[in-house]
mmCIF file of C-alpha atoms and ligand atoms in Angstrom:
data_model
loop_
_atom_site.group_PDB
_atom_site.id
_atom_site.type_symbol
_atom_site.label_atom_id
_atom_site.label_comp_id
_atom_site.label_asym_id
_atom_site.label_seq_id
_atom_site.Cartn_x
_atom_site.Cartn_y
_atom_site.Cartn_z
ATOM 1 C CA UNK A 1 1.297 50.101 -103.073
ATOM 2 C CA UNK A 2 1.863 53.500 -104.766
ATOM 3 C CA UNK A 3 1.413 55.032 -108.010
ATOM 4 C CA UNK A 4 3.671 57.445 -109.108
ATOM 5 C CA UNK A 5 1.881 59.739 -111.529
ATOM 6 C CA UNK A 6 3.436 61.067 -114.535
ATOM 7 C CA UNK A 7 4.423 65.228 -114.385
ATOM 8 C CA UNK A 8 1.150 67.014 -116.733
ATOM 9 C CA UNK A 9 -1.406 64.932 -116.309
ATOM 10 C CA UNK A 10 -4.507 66.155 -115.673
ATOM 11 C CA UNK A 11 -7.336 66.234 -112.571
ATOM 12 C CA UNK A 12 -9.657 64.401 -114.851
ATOM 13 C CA UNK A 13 -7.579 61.604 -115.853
ATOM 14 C CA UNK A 14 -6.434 61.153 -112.464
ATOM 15 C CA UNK A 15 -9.821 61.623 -110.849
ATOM 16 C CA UNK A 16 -10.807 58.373 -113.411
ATOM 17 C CA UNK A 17 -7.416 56.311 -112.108
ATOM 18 C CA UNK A 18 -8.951 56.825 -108.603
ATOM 19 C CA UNK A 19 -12.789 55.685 -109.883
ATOM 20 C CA UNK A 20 -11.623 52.732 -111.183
ATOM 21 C CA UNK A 21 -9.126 51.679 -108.227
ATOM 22 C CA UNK A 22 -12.165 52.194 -105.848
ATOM 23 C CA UNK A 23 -14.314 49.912 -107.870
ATOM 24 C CA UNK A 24 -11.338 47.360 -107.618
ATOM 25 C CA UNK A 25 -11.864 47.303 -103.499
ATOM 26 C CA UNK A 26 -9.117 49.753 -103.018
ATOM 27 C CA UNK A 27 -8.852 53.313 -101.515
ATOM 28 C CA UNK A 28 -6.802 56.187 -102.017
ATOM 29 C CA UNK A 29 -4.472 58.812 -101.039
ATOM 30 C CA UNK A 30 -2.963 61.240 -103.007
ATOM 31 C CA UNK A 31 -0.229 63.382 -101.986
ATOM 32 C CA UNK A 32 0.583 66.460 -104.290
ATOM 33 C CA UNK A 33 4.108 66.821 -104.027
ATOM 34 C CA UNK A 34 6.458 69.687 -105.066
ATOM 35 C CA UNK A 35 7.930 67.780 -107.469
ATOM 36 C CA UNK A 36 5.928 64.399 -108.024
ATOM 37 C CA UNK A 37 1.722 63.147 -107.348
ATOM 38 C CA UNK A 38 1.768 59.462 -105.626
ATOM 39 C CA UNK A 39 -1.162 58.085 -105.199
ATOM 40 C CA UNK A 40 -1.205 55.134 -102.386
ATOM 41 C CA UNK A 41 -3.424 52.519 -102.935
ATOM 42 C CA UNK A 42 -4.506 51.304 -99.224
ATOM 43 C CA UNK A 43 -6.760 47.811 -98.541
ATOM 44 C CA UNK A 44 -6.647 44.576 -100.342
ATOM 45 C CA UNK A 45 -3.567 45.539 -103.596
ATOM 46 C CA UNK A 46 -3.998 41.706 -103.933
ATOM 47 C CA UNK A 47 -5.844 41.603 -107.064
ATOM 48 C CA UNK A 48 -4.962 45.155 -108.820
ATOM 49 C CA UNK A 49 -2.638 44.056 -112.049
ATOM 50 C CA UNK A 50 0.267 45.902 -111.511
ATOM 51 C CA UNK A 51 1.204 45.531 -115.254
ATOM 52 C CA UNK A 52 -1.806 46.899 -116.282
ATOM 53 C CA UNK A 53 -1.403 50.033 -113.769
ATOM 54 C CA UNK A 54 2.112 50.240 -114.973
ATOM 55 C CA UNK A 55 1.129 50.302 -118.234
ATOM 56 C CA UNK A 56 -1.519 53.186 -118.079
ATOM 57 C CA UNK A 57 -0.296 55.993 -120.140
ATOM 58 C CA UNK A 58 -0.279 58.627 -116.998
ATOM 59 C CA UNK A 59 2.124 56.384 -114.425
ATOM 60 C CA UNK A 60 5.561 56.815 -114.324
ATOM 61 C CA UNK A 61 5.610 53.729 -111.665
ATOM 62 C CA UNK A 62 4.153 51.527 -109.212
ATOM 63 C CA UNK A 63 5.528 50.275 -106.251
ATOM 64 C CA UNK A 64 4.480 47.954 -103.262
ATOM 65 C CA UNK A 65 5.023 48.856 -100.213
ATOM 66 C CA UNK A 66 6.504 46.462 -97.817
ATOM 67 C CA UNK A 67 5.766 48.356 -94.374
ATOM 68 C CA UNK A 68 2.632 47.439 -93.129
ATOM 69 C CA UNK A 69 2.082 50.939 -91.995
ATOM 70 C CA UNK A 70 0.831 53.043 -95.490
ATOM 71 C CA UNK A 71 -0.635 56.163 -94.569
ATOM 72 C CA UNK A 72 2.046 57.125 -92.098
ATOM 73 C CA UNK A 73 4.380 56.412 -94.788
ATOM 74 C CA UNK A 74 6.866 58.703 -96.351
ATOM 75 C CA UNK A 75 6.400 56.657 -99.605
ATOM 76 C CA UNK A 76 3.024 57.551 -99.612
ATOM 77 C CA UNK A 77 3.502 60.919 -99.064
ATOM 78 C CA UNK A 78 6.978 62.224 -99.855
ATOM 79 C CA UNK A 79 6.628 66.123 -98.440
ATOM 80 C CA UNK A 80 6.986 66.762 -94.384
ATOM 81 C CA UNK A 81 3.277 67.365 -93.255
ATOM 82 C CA UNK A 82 2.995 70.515 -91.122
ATOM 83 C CA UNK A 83 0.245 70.744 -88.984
ATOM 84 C CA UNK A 84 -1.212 73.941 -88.366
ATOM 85 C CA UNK A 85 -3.078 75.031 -85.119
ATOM 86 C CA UNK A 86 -4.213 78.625 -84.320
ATOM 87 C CA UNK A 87 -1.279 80.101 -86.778
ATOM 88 C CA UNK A 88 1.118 77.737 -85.153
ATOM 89 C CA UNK A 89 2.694 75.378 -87.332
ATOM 90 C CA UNK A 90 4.811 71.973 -86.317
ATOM 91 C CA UNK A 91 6.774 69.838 -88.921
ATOM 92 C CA UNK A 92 8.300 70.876 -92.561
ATOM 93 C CA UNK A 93 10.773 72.759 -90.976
ATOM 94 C CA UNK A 94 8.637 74.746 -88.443
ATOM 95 C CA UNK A 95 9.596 74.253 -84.716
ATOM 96 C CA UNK A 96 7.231 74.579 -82.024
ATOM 97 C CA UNK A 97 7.679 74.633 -77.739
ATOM 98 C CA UNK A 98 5.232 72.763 -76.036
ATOM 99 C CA UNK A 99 5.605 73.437 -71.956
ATOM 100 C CA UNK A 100 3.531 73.683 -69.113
ATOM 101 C CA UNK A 101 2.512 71.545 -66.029
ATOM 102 C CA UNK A 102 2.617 67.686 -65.560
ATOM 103 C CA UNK A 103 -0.748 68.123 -64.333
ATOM 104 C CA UNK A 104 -3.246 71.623 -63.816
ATOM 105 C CA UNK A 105 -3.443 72.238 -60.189
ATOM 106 C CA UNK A 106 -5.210 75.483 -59.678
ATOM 107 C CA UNK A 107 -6.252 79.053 -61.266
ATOM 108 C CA UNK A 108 -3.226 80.553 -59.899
ATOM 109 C CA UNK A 109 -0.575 77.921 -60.858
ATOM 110 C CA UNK A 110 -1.995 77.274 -64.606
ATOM 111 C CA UNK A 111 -2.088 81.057 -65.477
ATOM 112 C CA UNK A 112 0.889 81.638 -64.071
ATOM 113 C CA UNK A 113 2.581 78.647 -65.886
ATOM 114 C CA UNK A 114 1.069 79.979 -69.206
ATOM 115 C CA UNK A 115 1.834 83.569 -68.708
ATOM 116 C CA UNK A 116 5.578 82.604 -68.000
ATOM 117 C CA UNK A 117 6.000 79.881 -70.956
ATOM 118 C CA UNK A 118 4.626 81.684 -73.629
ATOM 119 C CA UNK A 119 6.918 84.785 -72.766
ATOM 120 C CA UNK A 120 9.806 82.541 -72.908
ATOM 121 C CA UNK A 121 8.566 81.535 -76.451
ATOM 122 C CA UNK A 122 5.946 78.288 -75.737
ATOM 123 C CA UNK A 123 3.505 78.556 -78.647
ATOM 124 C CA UNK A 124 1.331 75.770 -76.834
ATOM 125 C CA UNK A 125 0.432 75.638 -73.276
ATOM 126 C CA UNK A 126 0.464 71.627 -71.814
ATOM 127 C CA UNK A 127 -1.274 70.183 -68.672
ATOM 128 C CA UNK A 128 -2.621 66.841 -67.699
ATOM 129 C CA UNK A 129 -6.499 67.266 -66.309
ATOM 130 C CA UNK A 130 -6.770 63.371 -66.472
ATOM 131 C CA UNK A 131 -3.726 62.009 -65.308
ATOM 132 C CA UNK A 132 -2.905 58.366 -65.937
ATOM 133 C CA UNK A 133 -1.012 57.576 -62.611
ATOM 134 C CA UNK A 134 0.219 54.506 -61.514
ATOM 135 C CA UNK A 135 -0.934 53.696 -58.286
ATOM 136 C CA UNK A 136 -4.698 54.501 -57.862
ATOM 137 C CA UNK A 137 -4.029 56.204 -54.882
ATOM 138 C CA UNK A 138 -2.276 59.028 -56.550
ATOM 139 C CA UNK A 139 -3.374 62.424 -57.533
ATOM 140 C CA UNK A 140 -5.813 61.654 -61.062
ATOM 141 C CA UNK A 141 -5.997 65.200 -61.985
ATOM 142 C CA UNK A 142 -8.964 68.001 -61.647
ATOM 143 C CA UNK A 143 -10.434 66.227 -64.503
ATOM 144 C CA UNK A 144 -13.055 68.372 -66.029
ATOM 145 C CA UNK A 145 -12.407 71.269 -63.641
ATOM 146 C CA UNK A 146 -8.946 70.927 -65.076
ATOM 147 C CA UNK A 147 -10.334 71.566 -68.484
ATOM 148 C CA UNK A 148 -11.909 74.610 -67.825
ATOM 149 C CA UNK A 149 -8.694 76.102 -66.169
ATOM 150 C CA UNK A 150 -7.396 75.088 -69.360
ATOM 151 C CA UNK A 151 -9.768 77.136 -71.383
ATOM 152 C CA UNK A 152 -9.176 80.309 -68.755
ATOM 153 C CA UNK A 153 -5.485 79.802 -70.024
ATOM 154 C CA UNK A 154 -6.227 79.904 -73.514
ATOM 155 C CA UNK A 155 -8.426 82.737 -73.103
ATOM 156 C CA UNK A 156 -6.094 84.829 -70.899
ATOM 157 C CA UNK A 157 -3.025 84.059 -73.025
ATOM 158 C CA UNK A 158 -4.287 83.009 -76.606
ATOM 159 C CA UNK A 159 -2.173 80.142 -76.695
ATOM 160 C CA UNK A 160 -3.595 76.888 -77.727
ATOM 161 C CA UNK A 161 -3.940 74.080 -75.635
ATOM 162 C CA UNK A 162 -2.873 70.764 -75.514
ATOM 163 C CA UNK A 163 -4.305 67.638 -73.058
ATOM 164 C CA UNK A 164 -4.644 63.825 -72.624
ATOM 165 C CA UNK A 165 -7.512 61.934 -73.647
ATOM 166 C CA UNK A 166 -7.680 58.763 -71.853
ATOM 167 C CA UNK A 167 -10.998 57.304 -72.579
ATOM 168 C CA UNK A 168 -13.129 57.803 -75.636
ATOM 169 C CA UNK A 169 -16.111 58.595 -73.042
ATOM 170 C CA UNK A 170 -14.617 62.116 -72.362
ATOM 171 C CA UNK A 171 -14.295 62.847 -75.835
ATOM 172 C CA UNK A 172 -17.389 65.204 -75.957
ATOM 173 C CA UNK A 173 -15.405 67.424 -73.287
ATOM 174 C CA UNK A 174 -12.359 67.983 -75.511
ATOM 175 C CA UNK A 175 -14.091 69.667 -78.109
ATOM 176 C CA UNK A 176 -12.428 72.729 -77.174
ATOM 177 C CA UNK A 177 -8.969 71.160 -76.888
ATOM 178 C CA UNK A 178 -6.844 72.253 -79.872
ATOM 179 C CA UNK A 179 -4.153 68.897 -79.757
ATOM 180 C CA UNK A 180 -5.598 65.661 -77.902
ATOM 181 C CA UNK A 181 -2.401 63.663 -76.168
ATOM 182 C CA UNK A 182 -2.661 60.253 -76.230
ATOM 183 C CA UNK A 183 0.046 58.672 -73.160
ATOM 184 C CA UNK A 184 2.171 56.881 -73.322
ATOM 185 C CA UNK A 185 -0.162 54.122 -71.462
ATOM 186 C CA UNK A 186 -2.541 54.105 -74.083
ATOM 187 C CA UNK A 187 -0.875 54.739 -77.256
ATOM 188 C CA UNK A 188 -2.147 50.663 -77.780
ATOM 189 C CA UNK A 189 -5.658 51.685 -76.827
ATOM 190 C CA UNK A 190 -7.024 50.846 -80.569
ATOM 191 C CA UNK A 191 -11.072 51.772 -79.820
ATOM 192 C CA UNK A 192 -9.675 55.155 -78.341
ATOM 193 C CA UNK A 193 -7.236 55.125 -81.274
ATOM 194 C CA UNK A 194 -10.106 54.559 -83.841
ATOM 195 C CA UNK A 195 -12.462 56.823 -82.277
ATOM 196 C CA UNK A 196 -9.627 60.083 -82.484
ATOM 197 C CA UNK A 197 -9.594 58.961 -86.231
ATOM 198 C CA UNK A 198 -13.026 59.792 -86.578
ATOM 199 C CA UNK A 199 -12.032 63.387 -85.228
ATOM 200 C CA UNK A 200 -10.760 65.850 -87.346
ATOM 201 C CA UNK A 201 -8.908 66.934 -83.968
ATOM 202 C CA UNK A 202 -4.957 67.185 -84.107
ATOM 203 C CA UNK A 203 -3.508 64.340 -81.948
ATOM 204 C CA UNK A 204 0.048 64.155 -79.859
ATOM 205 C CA UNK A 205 0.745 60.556 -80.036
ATOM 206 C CA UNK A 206 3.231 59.549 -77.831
ATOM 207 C CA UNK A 207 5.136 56.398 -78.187
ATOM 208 C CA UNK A 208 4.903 53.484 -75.238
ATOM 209 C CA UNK A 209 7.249 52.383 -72.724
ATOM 210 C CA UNK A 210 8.200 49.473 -74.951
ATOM 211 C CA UNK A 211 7.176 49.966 -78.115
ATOM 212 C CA UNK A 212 9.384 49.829 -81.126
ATOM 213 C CA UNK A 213 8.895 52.280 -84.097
ATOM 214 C CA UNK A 214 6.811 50.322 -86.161
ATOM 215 C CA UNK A 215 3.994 50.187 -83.174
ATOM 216 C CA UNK A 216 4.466 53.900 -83.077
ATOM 217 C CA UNK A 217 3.642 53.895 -86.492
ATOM 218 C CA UNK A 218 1.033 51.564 -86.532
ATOM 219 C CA UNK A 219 -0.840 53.298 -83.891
ATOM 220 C CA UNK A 220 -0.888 56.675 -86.225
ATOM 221 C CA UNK A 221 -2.165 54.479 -88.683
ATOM 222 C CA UNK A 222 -5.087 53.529 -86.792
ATOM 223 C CA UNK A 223 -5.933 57.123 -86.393
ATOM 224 C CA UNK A 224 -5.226 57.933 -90.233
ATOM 225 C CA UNK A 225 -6.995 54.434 -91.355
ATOM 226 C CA UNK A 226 -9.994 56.665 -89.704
ATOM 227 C CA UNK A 227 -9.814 59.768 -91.843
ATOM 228 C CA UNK A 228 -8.138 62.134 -89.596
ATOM 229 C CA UNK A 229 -4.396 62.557 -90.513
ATOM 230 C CA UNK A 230 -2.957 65.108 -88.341
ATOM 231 C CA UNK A 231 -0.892 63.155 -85.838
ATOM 232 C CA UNK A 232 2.251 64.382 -84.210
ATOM 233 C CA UNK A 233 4.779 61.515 -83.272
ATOM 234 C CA UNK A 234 6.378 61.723 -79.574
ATOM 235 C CA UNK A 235 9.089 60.156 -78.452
ATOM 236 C CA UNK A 236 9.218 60.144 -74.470
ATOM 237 C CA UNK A 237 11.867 57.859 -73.704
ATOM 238 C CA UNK A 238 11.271 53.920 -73.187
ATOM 239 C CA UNK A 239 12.060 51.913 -70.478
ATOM 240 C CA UNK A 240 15.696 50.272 -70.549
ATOM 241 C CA UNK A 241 17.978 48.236 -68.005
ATOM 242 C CA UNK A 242 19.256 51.596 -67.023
ATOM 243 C CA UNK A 243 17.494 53.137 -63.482
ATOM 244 C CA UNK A 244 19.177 56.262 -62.762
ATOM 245 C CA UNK A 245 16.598 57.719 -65.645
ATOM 246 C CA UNK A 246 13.040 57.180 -65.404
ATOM 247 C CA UNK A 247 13.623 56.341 -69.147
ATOM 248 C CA UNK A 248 15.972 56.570 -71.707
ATOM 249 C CA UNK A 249 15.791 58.667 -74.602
ATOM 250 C CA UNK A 250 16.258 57.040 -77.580
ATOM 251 C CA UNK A 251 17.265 60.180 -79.915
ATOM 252 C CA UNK A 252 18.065 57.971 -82.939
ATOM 253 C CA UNK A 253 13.896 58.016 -83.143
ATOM 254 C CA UNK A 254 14.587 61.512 -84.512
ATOM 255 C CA UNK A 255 15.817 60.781 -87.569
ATOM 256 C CA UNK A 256 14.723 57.264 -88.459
ATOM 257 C CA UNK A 257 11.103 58.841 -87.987
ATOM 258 C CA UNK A 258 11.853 61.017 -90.259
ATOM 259 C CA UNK A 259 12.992 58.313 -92.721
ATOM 260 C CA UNK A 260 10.166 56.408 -92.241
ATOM 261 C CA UNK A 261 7.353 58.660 -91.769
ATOM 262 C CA UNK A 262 6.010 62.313 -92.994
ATOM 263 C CA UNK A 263 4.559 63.205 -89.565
ATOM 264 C CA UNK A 264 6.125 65.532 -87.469
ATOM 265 C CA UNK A 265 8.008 64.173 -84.623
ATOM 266 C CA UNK A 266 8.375 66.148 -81.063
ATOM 267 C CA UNK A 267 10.592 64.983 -77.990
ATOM 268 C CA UNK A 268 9.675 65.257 -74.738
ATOM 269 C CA UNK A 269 12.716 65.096 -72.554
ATOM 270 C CA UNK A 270 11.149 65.420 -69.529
ATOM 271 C CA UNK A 271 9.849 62.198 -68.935
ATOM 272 C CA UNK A 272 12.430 61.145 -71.170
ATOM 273 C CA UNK A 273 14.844 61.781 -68.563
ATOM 274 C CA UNK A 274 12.679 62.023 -65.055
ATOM 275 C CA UNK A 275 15.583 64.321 -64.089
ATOM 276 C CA UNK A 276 14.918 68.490 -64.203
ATOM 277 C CA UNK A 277 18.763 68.832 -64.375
ATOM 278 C CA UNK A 278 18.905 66.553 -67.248
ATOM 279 C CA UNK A 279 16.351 68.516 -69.343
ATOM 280 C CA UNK A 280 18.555 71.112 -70.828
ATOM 281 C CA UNK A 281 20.858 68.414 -72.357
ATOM 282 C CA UNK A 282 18.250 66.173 -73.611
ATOM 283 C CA UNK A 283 16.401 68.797 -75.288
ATOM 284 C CA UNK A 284 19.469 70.101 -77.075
ATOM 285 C CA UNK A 285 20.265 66.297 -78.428
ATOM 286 C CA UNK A 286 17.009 66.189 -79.327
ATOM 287 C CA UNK A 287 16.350 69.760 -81.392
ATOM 288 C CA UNK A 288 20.403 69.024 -82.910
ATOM 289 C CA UNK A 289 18.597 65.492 -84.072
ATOM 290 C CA UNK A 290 15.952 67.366 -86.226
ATOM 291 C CA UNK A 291 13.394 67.768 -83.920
ATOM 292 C CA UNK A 292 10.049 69.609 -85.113
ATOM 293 C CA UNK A 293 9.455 70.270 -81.262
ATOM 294 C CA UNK A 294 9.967 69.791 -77.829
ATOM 295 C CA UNK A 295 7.383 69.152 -74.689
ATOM 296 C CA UNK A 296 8.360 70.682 -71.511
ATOM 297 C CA UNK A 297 7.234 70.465 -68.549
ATOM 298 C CA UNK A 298 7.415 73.762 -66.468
ATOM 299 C CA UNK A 299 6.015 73.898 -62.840
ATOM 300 C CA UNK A 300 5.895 77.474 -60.661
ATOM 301 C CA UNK A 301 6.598 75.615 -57.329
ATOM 302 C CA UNK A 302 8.524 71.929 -58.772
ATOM 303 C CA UNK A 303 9.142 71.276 -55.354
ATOM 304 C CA UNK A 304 5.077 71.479 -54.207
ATOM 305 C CA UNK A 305 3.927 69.730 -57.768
ATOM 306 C CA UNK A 306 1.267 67.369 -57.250
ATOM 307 C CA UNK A 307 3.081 65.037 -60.417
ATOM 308 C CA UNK A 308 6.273 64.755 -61.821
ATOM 309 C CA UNK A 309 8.062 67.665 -59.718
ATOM 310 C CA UNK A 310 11.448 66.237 -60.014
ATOM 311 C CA UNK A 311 11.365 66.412 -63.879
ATOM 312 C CA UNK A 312 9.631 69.589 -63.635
ATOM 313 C CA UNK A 313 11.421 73.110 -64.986
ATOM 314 C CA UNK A 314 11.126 76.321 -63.209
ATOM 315 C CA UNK A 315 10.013 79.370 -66.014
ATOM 316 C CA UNK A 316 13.606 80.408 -65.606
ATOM 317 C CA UNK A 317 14.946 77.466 -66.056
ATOM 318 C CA UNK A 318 12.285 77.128 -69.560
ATOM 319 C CA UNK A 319 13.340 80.307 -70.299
ATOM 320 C CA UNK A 320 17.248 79.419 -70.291
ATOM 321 C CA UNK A 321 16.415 76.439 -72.365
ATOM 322 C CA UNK A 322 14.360 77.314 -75.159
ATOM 323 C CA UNK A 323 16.934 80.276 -75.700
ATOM 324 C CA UNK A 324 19.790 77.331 -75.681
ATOM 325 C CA UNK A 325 17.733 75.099 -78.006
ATOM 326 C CA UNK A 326 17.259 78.120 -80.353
ATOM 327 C CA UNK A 327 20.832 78.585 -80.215
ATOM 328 C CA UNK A 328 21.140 74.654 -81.266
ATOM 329 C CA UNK A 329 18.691 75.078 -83.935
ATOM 330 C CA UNK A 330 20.398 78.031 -85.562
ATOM 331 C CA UNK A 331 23.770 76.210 -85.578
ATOM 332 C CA UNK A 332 22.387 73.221 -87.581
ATOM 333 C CA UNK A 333 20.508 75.112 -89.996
HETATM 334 C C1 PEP B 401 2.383 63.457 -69.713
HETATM 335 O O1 PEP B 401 2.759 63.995 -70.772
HETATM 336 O O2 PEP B 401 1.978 64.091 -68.742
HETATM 337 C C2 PEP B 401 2.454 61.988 -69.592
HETATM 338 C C3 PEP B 401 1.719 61.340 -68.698
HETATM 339 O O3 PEP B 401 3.355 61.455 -70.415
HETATM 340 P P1 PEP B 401 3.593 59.927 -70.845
HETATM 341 O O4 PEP B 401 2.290 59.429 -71.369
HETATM 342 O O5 PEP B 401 4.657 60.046 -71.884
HETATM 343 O O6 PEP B 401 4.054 59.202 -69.621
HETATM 344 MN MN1 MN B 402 4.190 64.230 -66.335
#
């Protein structure tokens, strides 16, 4: 349910709204608009009188809200959130590269990678240290070595880093980590979900192989039900009939996101697509959709990657595509 409050009422009367809806079993969120204050009531609405809210001198109007998702909501929040991160900012309008390896391999490749992105115009560097592979037998990442190459980047470069989380035991090492990924794989994970809501951490959710929109934003809502309500939505492509992608990329996300939700929502064509020649095009669909960012991976040797070469970019190859996405960008403006 929201409130909408009425335009010149005051902190006091509003702060007393909020004391007595607490006392009622009910919490709340208020979102300070440009041009209107909503309150969302979130938690059992059941037994608030809405006549007697609608009633109260200082609200223009309540309304209940049917999605089962409320903090996520755009209802509940009308205004774009931006998330900031090191000066960086991603959603309202602000656009943000996100590139680097599929997985940190070494000293060498990881600096390299970062050096060569963030020249090309990356304001974050990516790279898996736990990698959630498939078969067992496959390459899991340097794990916590993998972190600390991370951090060498970040020193060396300045640019902030973002990794996936995949169990809430390893939590403790990403305290350094400026944007926790959660996969694909695990964006159903609830404890891991719940625990990142007790962060204050800035979290890349990325949305399943088959999951719909509404489990996308269900999932942020576990991490926002939790206090912490910086989320950025991913879309990475979901798994269709089709098999000359890895996935498809559902670009229509884009924009009913953006209906549905105040988050900011990134793309990441590269596993979107599987394909490194099919990059370019599905990151220009996706920044002409609205994007508020793109993930990209970028490998110094594709060929010798130890994950996800195919899909991989060369720095070149970045380079030529964050200028063409700029390009897109300007043109829809
Ligand atoms: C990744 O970003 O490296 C990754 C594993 O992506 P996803 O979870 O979307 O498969
Ligand atoms: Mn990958």
């Amino acid at each position: 349910m929201i409130a909408v409050i009425k335009q010149g009422t005051s902190e006091k009367q509003v702060e007393n709204l909020i004391q007595w809806l607490n006392t009622q079993g009910v919490s709340t969120h208020i979102s300070n608009g440009e041009y209107s204050t909503v309150l969302g009531l979130v938690g059992d609405t059941s037994k608030i009188d809405i006549e007697l809210l609608e009633n109260l001198e200082i609200i223009e109007k309540v309304k209940r809200i049917s999605e089962p998702f409320k903090n996520a909501n755009r209802k509940f929040h009308p205004d774009d959130t931006v998330i900031e991160v090191n000066g960086n900012k991603i959603g309202g309008g602000n656009f943000c590269f996100i590139a680097g390896p599929c997985s940190v391999e070494s000293e060498e490749q990881i600096l390299e990678v970062a050096k060569r992105v963030k020249a090309a115009g990356a304001a974050f560097l990516r790279g898996g240290a736990f990698k959630p592979r498939t078969s067992p037998y496959d390459f899991q990442g340097l794990q916590a070595t993998g972190l600390e190459l991370l951090m060498l980047a970040k020193r060396e470069t300045g640019m902030p880093i973002v990794t996936e989380i995949m169990s809430t035991k390893h939590l403790p090492l990403f305290e350094d980590v400026d944007i926790i990924q959660v996969g694909a794989r695990n964006m159903q994970n609830f404890e891991l979900l719940k625990e990142l809501g007790r962060t204050n951490k800035p979290i890349l959710l990325k949305r399943g192989l088959a999951n719909n929109l509404k489990e996308l934003l269900m999932s942020a809502e576990y991490i926002m039900a939790g206090g912490n309500e910086k989320i950025i939505l991913c879309e990475r492509g979901i798994r269709t009939f089709e098999t000359y992608t890895r996935n498809t990329l559902d670009v229509s996300a884009v924009p009913m996101l953006h209906e549905l939700t105040h988050l900011p929502v990134v793309v990441d064509p590269s596993h979107a697509s599987g394909l490194a020649r099919l990059v370019k095009p599905m990151a220009l669909s996706a920044a002409a959709a609205g994007a508020d960012g793109l993930m990209i991976e970028v490998h110094n040797n594709p060929q010798k990657a130890l994950c996800d070469g195919a899909q991989s970019l060369t720095p070149d190859q970045f380079d030529d595509v964050a200028k063409a996405v700029n390009t897109v960008r300007e043109a829809i403006k």
